[in-house]
Short mmCIF file of N, CA and C in Angstrom, two decimals:
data_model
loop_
_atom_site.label_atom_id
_atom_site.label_comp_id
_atom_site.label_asym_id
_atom_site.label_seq_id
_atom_site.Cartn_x
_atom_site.Cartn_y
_atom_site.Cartn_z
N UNK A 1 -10.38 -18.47 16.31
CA UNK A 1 -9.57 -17.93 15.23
C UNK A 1 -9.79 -16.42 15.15
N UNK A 2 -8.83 -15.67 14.81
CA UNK A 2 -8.56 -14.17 14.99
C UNK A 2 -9.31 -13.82 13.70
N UNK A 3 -9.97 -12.30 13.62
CA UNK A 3 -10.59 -12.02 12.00
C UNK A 3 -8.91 -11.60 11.55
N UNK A 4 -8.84 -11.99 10.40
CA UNK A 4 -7.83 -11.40 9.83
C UNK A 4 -8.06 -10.12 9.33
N UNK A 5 -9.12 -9.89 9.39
CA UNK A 5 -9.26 -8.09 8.51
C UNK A 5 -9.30 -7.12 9.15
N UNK A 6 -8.29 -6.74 9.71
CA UNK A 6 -8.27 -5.51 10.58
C UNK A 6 -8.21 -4.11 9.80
N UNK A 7 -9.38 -2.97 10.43
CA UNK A 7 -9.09 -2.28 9.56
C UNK A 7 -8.24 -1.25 9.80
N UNK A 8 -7.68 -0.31 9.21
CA UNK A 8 -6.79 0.79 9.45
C UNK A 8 -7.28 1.65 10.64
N UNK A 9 -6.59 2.36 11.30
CA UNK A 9 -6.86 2.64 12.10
C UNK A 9 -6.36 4.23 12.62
N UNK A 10 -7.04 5.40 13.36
CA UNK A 10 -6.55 6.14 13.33
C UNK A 10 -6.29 7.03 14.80
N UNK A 11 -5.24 8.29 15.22
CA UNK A 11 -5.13 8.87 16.52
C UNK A 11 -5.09 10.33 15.73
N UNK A 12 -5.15 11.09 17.14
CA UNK A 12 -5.02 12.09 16.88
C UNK A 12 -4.51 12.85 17.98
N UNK A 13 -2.90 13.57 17.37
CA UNK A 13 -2.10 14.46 18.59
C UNK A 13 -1.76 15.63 18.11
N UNK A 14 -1.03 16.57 18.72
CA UNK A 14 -1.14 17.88 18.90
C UNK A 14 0.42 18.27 18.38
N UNK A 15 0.42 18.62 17.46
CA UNK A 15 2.08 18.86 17.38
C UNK A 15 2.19 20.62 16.42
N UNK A 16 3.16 21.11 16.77
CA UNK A 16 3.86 22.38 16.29
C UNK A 16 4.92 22.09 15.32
N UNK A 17 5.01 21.29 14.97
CA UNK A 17 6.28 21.07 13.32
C UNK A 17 6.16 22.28 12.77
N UNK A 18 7.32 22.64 11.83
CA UNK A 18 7.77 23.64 11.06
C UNK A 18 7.43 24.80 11.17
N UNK A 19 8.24 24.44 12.91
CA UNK A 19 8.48 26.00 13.61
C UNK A 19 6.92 26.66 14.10
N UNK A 20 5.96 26.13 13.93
CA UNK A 20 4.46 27.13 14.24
C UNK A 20 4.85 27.20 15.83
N UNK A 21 3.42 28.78 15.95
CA UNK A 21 4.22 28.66 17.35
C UNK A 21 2.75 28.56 18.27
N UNK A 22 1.70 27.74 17.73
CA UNK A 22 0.41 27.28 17.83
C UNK A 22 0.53 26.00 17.44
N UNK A 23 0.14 24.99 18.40
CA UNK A 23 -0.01 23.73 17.94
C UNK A 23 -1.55 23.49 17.13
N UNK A 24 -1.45 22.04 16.79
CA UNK A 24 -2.42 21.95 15.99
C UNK A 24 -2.72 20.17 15.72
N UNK A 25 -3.55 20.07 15.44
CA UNK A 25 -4.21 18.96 15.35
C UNK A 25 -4.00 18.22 14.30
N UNK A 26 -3.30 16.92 14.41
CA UNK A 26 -2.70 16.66 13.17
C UNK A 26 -3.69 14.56 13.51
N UNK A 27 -4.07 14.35 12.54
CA UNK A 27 -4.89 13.23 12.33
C UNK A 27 -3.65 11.85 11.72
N UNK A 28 -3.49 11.02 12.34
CA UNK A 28 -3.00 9.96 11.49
C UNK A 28 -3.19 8.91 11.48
N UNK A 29 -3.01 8.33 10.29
CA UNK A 29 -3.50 6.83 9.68
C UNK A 29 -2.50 5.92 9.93
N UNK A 30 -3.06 4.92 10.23
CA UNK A 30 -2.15 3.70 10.57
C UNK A 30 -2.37 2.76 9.54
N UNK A 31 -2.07 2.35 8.80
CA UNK A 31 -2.62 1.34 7.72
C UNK A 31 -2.21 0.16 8.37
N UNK A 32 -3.26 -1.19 8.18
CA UNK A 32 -3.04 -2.43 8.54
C UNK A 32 -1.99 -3.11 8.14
N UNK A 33 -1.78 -2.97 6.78
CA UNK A 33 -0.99 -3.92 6.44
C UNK A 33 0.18 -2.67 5.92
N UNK A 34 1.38 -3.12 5.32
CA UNK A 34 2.72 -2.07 4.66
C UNK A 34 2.25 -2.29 3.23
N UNK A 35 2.15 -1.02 2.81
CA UNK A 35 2.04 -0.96 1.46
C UNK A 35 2.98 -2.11 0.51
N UNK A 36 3.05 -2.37 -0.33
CA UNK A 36 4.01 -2.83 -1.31
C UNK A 36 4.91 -1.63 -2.06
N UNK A 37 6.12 -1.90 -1.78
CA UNK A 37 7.24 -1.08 -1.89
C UNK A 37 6.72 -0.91 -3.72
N UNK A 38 7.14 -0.03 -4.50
CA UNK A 38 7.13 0.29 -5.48
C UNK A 38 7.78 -0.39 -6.35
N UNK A 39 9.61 -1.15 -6.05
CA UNK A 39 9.60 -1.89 -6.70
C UNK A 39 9.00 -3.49 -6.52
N UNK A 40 8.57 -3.89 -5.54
CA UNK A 40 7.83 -4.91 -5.65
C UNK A 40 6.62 -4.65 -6.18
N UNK A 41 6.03 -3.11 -6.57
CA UNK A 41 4.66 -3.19 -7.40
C UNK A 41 4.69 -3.83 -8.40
N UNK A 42 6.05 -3.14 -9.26
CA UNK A 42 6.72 -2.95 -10.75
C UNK A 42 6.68 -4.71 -11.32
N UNK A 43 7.63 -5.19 -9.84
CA UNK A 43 7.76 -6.30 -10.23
C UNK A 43 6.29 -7.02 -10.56
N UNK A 44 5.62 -6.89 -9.48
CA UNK A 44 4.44 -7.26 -9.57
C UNK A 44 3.73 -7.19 -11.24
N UNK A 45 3.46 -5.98 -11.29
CA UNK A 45 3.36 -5.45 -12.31
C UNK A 45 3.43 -6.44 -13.80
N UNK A 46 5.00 -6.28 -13.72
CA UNK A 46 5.39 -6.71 -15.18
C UNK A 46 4.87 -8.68 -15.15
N UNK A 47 5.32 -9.04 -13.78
CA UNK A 47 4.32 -10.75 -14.16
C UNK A 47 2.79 -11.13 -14.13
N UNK A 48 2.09 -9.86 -13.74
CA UNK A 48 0.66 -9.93 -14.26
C UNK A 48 0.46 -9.21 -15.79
N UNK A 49 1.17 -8.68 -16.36
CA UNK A 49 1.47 -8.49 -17.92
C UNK A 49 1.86 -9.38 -18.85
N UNK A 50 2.94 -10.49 -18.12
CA UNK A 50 3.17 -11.26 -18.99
C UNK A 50 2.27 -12.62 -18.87
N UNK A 51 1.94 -12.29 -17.30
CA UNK A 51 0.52 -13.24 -17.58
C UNK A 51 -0.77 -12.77 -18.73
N UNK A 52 -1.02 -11.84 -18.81
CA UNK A 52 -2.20 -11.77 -19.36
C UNK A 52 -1.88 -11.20 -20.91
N UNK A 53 -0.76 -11.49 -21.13
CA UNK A 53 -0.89 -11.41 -22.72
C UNK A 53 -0.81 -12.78 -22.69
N UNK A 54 0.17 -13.81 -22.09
CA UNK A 54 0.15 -15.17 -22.65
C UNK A 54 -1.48 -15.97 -22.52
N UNK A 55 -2.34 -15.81 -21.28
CA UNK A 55 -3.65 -15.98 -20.84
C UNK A 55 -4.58 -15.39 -22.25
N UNK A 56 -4.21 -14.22 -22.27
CA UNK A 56 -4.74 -13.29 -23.14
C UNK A 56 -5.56 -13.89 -24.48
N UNK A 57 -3.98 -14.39 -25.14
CA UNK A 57 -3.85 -14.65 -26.19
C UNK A 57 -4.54 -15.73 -26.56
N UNK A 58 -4.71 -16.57 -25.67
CA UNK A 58 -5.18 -18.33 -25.46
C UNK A 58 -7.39 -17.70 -25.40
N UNK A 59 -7.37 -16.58 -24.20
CA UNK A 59 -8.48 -16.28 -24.28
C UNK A 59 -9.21 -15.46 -25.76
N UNK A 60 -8.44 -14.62 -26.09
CA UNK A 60 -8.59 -14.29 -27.36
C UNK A 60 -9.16 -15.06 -28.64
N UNK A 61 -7.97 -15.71 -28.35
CA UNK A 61 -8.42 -16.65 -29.94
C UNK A 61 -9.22 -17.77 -29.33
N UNK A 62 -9.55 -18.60 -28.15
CA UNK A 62 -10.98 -18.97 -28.06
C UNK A 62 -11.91 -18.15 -28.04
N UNK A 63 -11.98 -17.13 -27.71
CA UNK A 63 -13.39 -16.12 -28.12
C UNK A 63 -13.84 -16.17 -29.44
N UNK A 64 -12.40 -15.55 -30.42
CA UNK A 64 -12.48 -15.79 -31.67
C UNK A 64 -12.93 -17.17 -32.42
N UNK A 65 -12.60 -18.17 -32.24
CA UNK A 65 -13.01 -19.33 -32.39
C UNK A 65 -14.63 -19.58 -31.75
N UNK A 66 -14.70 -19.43 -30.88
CA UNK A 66 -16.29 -19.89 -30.30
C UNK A 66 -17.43 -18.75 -31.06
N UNK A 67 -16.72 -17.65 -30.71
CA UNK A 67 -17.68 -17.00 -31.93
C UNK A 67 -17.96 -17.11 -33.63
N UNK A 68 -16.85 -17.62 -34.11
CA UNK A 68 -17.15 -17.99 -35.53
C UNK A 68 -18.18 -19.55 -35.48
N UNK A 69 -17.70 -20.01 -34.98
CA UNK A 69 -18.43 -21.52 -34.73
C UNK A 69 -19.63 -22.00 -34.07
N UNK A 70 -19.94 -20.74 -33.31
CA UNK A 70 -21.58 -20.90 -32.71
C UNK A 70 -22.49 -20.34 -33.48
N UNK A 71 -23.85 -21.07 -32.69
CA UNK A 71 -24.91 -20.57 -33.70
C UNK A 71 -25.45 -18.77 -33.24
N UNK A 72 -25.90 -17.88 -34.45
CA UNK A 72 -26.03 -16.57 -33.62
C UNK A 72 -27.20 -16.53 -32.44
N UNK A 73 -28.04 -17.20 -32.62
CA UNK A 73 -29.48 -17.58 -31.51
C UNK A 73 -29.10 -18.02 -30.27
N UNK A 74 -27.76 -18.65 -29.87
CA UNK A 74 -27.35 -18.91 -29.00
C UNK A 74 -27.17 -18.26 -27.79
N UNK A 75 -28.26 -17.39 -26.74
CA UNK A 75 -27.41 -16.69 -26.06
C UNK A 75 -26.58 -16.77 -25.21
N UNK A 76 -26.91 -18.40 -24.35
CA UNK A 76 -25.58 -18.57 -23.52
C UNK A 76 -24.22 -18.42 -24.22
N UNK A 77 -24.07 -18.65 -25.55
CA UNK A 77 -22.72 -18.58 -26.29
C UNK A 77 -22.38 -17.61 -26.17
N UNK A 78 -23.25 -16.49 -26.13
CA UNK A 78 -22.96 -14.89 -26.24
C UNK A 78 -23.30 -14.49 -24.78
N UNK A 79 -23.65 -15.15 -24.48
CA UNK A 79 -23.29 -14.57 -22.86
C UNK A 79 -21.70 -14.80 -22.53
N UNK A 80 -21.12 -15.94 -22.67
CA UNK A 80 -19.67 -16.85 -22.29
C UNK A 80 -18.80 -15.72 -23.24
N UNK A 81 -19.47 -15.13 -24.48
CA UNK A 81 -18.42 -14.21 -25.02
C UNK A 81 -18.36 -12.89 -24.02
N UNK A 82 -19.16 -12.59 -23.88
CA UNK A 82 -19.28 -11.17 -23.42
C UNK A 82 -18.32 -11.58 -21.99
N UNK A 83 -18.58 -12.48 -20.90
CA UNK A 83 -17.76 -12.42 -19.90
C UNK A 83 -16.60 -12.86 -19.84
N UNK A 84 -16.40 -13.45 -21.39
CA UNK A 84 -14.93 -13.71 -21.63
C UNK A 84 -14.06 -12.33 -21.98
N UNK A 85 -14.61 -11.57 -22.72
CA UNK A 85 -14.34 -10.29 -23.26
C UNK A 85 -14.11 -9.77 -21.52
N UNK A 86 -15.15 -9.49 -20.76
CA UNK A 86 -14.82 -8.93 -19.92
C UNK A 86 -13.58 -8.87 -19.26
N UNK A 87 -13.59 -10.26 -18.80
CA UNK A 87 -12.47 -10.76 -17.98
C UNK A 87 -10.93 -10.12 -18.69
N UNK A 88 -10.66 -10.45 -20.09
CA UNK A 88 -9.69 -9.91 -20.78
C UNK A 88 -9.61 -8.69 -20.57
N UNK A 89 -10.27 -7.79 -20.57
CA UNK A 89 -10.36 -6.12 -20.33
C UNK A 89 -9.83 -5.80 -18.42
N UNK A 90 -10.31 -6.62 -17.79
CA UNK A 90 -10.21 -6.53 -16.55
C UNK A 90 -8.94 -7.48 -15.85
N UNK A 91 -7.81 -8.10 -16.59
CA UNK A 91 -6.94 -8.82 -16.53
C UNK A 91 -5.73 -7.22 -16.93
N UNK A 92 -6.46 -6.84 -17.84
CA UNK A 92 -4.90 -5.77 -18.58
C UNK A 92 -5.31 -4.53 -17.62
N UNK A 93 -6.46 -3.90 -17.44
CA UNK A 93 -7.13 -2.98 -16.46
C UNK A 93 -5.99 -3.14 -14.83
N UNK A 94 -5.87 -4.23 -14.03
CA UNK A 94 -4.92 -4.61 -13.28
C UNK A 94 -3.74 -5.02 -13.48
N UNK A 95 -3.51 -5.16 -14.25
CA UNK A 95 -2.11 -5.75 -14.73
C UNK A 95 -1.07 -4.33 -15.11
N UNK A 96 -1.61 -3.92 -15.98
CA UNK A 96 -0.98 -2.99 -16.56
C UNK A 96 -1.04 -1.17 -15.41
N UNK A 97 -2.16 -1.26 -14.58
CA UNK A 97 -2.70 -0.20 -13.61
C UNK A 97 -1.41 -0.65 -12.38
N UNK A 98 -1.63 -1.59 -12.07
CA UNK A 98 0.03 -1.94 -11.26
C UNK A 98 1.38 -2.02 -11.44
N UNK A 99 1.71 -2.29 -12.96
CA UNK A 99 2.57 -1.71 -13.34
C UNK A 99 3.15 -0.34 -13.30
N UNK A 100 2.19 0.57 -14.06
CA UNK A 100 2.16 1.66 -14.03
C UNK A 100 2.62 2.55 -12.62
N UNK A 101 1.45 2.03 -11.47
CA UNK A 101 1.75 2.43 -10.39
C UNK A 101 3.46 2.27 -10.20
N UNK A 102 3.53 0.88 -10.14
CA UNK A 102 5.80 1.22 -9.65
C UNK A 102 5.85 1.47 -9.78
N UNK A 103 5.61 1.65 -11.54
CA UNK A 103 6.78 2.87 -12.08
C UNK A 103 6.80 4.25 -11.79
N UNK A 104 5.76 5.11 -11.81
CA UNK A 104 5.64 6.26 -11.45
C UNK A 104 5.72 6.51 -9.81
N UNK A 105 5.62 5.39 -9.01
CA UNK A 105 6.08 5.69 -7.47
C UNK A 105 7.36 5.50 -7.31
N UNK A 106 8.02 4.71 -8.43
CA UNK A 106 9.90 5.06 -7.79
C UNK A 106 10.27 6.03 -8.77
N UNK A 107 10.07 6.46 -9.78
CA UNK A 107 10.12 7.87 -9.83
C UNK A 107 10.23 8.90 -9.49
N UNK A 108 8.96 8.86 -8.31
CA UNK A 108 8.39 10.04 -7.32
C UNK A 108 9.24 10.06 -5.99
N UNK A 109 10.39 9.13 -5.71
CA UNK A 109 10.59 9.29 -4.47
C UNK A 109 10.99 10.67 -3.93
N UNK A 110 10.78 10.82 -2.58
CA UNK A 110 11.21 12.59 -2.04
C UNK A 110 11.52 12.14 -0.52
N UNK A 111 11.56 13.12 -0.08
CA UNK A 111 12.22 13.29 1.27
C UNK A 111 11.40 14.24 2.23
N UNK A 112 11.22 13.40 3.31
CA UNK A 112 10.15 14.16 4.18
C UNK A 112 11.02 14.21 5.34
N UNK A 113 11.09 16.12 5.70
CA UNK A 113 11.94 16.24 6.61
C UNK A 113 10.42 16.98 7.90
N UNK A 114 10.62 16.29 8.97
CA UNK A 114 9.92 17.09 10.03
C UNK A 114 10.15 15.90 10.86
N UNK A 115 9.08 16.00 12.38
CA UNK A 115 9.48 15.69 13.80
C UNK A 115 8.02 14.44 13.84
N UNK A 116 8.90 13.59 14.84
CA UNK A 116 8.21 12.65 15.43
C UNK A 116 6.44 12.88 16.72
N UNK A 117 5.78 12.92 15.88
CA UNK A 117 4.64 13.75 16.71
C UNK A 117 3.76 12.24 17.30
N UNK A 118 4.09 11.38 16.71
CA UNK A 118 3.72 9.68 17.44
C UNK A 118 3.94 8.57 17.58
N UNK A 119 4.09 7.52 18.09
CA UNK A 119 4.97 6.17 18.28
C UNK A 119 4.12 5.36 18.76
N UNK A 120 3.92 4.56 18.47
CA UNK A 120 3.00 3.00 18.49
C UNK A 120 3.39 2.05 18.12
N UNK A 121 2.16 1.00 19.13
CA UNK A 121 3.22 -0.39 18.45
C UNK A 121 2.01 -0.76 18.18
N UNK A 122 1.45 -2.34 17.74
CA UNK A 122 0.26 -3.17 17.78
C UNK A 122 0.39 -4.42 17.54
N UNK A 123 -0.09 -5.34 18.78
CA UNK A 123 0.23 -6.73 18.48
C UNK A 123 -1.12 -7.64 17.42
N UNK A 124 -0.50 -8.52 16.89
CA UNK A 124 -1.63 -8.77 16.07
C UNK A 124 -1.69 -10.21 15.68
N UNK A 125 -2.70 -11.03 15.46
CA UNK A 125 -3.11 -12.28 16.03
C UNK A 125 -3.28 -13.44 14.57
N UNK A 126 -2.32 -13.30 13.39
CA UNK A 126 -2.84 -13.85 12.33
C UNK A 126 -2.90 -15.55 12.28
N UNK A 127 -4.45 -15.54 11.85
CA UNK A 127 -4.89 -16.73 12.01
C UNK A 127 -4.32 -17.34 13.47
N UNK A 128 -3.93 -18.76 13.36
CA UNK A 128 -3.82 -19.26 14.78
C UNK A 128 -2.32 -19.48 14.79
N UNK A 129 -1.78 -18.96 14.47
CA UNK A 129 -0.42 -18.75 14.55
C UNK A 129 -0.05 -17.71 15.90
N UNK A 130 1.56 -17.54 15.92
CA UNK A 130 2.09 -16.97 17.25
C UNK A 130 1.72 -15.58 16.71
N UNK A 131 1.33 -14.68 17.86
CA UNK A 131 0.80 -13.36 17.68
C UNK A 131 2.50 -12.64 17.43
N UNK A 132 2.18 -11.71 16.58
CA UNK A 132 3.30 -10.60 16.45
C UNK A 132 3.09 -8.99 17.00
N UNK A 133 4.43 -8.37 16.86
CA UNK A 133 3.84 -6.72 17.25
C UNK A 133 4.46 -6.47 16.17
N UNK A 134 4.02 -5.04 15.78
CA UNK A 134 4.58 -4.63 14.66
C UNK A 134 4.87 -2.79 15.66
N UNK A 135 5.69 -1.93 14.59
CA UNK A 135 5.75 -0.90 15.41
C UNK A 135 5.51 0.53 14.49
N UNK A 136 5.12 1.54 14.96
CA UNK A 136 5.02 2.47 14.05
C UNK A 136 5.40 3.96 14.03
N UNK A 137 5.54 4.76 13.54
CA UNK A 137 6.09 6.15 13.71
C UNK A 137 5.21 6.74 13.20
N UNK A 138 5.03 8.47 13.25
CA UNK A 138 4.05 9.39 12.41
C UNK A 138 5.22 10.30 12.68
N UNK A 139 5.15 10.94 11.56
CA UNK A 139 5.81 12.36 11.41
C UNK A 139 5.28 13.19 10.79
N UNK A 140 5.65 14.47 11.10
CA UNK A 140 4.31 15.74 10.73
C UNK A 140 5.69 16.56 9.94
N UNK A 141 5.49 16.99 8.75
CA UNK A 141 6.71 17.79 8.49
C UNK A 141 5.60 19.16 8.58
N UNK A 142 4.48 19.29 8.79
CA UNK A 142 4.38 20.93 9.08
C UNK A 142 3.48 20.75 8.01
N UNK A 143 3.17 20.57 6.80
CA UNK A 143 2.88 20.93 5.46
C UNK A 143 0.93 20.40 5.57
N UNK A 144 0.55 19.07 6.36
CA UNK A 144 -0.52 18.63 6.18
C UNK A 144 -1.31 18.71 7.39
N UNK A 145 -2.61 18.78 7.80
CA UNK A 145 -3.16 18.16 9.23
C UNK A 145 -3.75 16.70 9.45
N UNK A 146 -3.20 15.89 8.32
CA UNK A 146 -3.54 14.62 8.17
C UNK A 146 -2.53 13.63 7.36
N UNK A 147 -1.81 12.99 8.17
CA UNK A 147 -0.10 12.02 7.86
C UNK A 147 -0.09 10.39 7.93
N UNK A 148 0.12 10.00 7.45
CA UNK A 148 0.54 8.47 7.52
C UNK A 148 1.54 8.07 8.54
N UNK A 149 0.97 6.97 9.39
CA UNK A 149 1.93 6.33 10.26
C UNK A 149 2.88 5.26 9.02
N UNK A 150 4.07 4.90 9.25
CA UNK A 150 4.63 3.96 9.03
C UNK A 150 5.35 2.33 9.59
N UNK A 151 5.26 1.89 9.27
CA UNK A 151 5.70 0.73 10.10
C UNK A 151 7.03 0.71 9.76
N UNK A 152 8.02 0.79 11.16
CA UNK A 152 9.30 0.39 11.18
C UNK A 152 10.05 -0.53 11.81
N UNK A 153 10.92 -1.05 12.15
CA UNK A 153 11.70 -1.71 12.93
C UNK A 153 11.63 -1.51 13.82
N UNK A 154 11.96 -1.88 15.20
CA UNK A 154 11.91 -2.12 16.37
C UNK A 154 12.96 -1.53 17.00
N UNK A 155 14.02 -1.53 16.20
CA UNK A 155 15.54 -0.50 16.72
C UNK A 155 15.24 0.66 16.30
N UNK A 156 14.53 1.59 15.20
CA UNK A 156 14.40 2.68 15.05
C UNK A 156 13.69 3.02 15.76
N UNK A 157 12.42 2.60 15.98
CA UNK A 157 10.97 2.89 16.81
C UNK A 157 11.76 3.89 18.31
N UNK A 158 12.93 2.47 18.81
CA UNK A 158 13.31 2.85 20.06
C UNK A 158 14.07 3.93 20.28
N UNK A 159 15.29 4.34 19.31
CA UNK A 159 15.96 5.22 18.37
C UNK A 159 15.56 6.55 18.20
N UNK A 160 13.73 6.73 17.93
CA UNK A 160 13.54 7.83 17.30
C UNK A 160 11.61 8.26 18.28
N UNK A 161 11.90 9.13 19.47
CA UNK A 161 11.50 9.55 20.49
C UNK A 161 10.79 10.40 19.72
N UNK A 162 9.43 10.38 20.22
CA UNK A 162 8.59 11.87 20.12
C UNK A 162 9.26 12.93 20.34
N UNK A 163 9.37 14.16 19.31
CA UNK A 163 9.64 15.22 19.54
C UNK A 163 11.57 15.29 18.46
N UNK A 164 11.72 13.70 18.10
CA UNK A 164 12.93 13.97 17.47
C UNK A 164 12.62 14.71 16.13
N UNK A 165 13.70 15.68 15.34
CA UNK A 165 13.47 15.65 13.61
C UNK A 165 14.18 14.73 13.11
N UNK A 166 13.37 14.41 12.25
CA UNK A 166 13.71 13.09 11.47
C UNK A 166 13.71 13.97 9.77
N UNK A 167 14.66 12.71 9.05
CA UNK A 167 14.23 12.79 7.66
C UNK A 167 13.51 11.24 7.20
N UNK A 168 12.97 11.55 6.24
CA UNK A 168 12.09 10.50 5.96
C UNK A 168 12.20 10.66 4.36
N UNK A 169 12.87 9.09 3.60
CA UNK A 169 12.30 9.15 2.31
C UNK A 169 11.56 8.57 1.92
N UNK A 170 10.63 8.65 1.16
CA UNK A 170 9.14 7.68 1.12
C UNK A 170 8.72 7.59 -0.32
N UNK A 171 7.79 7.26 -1.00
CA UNK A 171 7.58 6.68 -1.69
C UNK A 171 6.67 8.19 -2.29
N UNK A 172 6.49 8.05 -3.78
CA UNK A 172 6.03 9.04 -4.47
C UNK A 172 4.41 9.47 -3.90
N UNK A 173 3.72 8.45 -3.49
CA UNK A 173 2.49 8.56 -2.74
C UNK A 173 2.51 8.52 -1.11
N UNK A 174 3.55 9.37 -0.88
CA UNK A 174 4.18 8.75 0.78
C UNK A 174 3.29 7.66 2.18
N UNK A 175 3.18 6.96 1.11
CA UNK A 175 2.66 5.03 1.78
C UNK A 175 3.46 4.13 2.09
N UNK A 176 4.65 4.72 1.56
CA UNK A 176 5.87 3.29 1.52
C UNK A 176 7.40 4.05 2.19
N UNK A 177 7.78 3.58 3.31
CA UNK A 177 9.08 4.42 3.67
C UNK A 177 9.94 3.19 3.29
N UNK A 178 10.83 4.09 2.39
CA UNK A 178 12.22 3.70 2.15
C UNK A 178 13.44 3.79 3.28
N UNK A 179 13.39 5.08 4.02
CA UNK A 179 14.43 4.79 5.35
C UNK A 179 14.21 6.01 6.30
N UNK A 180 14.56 6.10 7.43
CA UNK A 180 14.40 6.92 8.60
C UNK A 180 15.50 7.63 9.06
N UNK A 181 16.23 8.49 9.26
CA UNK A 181 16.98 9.03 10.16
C UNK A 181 16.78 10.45 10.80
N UNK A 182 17.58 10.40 11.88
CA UNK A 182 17.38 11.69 12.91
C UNK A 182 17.98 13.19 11.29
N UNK A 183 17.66 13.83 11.79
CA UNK A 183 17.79 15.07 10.65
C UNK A 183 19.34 15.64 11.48
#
């Protein structure tokens, strides 16, 4: 059986984007898995909210209840409160922190214009199932010496050659590409 936890992974190539007339060393990340698009955060988001007020509420008022009704000497009772309390704090802490995130990443969307400085693919082995490839792009618009690869399709990959300019719109934390084309 394959480890499923592969970790991110990184290269490093030489590219001149936005016009320099010295190349330069530009570092990029390949992330294992594709981010979650922003609105699937949101979505995300809002049903771990409505989970944990309805959860919430049920946990709440048994807290409330077990604490009026136990004895105070009890400390396992007050232990079961305290990690009940916790858990409630750490239910809205994620719930509401992922929410948040969509929302302010489809907000943020922008447009990343510069050139194809790398192209990769990687086949990958989950669990004992049929192995897949997945494929990836890096683009340097000039601005950073350290960029995110993205995972794209298999017709763009082929489409969009080292050395093309591309535009790129991506996600407010540019982790998530929304779409690719030649500039």
């Amino acid at each position: 059986m394959a480890d499923t936890k592969w970790p991110d992974w990184t290269r490093t190539v030489q590219s001149n984007a936005a016009g320099r007339t010295h190349t330069r060393t530009v570092r990029i990340t390949y992330p294992h898995r594709r981010p979650p698009s922003p609105e699937d955060e949101r979505g995300i988001g809002v049903t771990l909210t409505v989970f944990t007020v309805t959860a919430g509420t049920f946990l709440g008022a048994g807290m409330l209840l077990m604490s009026l009704t136990l004895p105070d000497s009890d400390l396992g009772s007050i232990a079961c409160l305290i990690i009940s309390a916790g858990l409630l704090v750490y239910w809205w802490y994620i719930s509401l922190g992922t929410l948040i995130r969509g929302v302010l990443n489809r907000r943020r969307r922008h447009v990343v214009r510069g050139v194809v400085v790398d192209r990769t693919d990687r086949w990958w082995e989950p669990y004992e199932s049929q192995d897949f490839q997945l494929w990836y792009l890096a683009v340097d618009d000039g601005t950073r010496d350290e960029v995110t690869g993205w995972e794209v399709p298999p017709e763009t990959h082929a489409l969009l050659p080292v050395g093309t300019a591309v535009e790129a719109q991506v996600s407010g934390d540019g982790q998530y590409l929304y779409s690719i084309t030649r500039a």
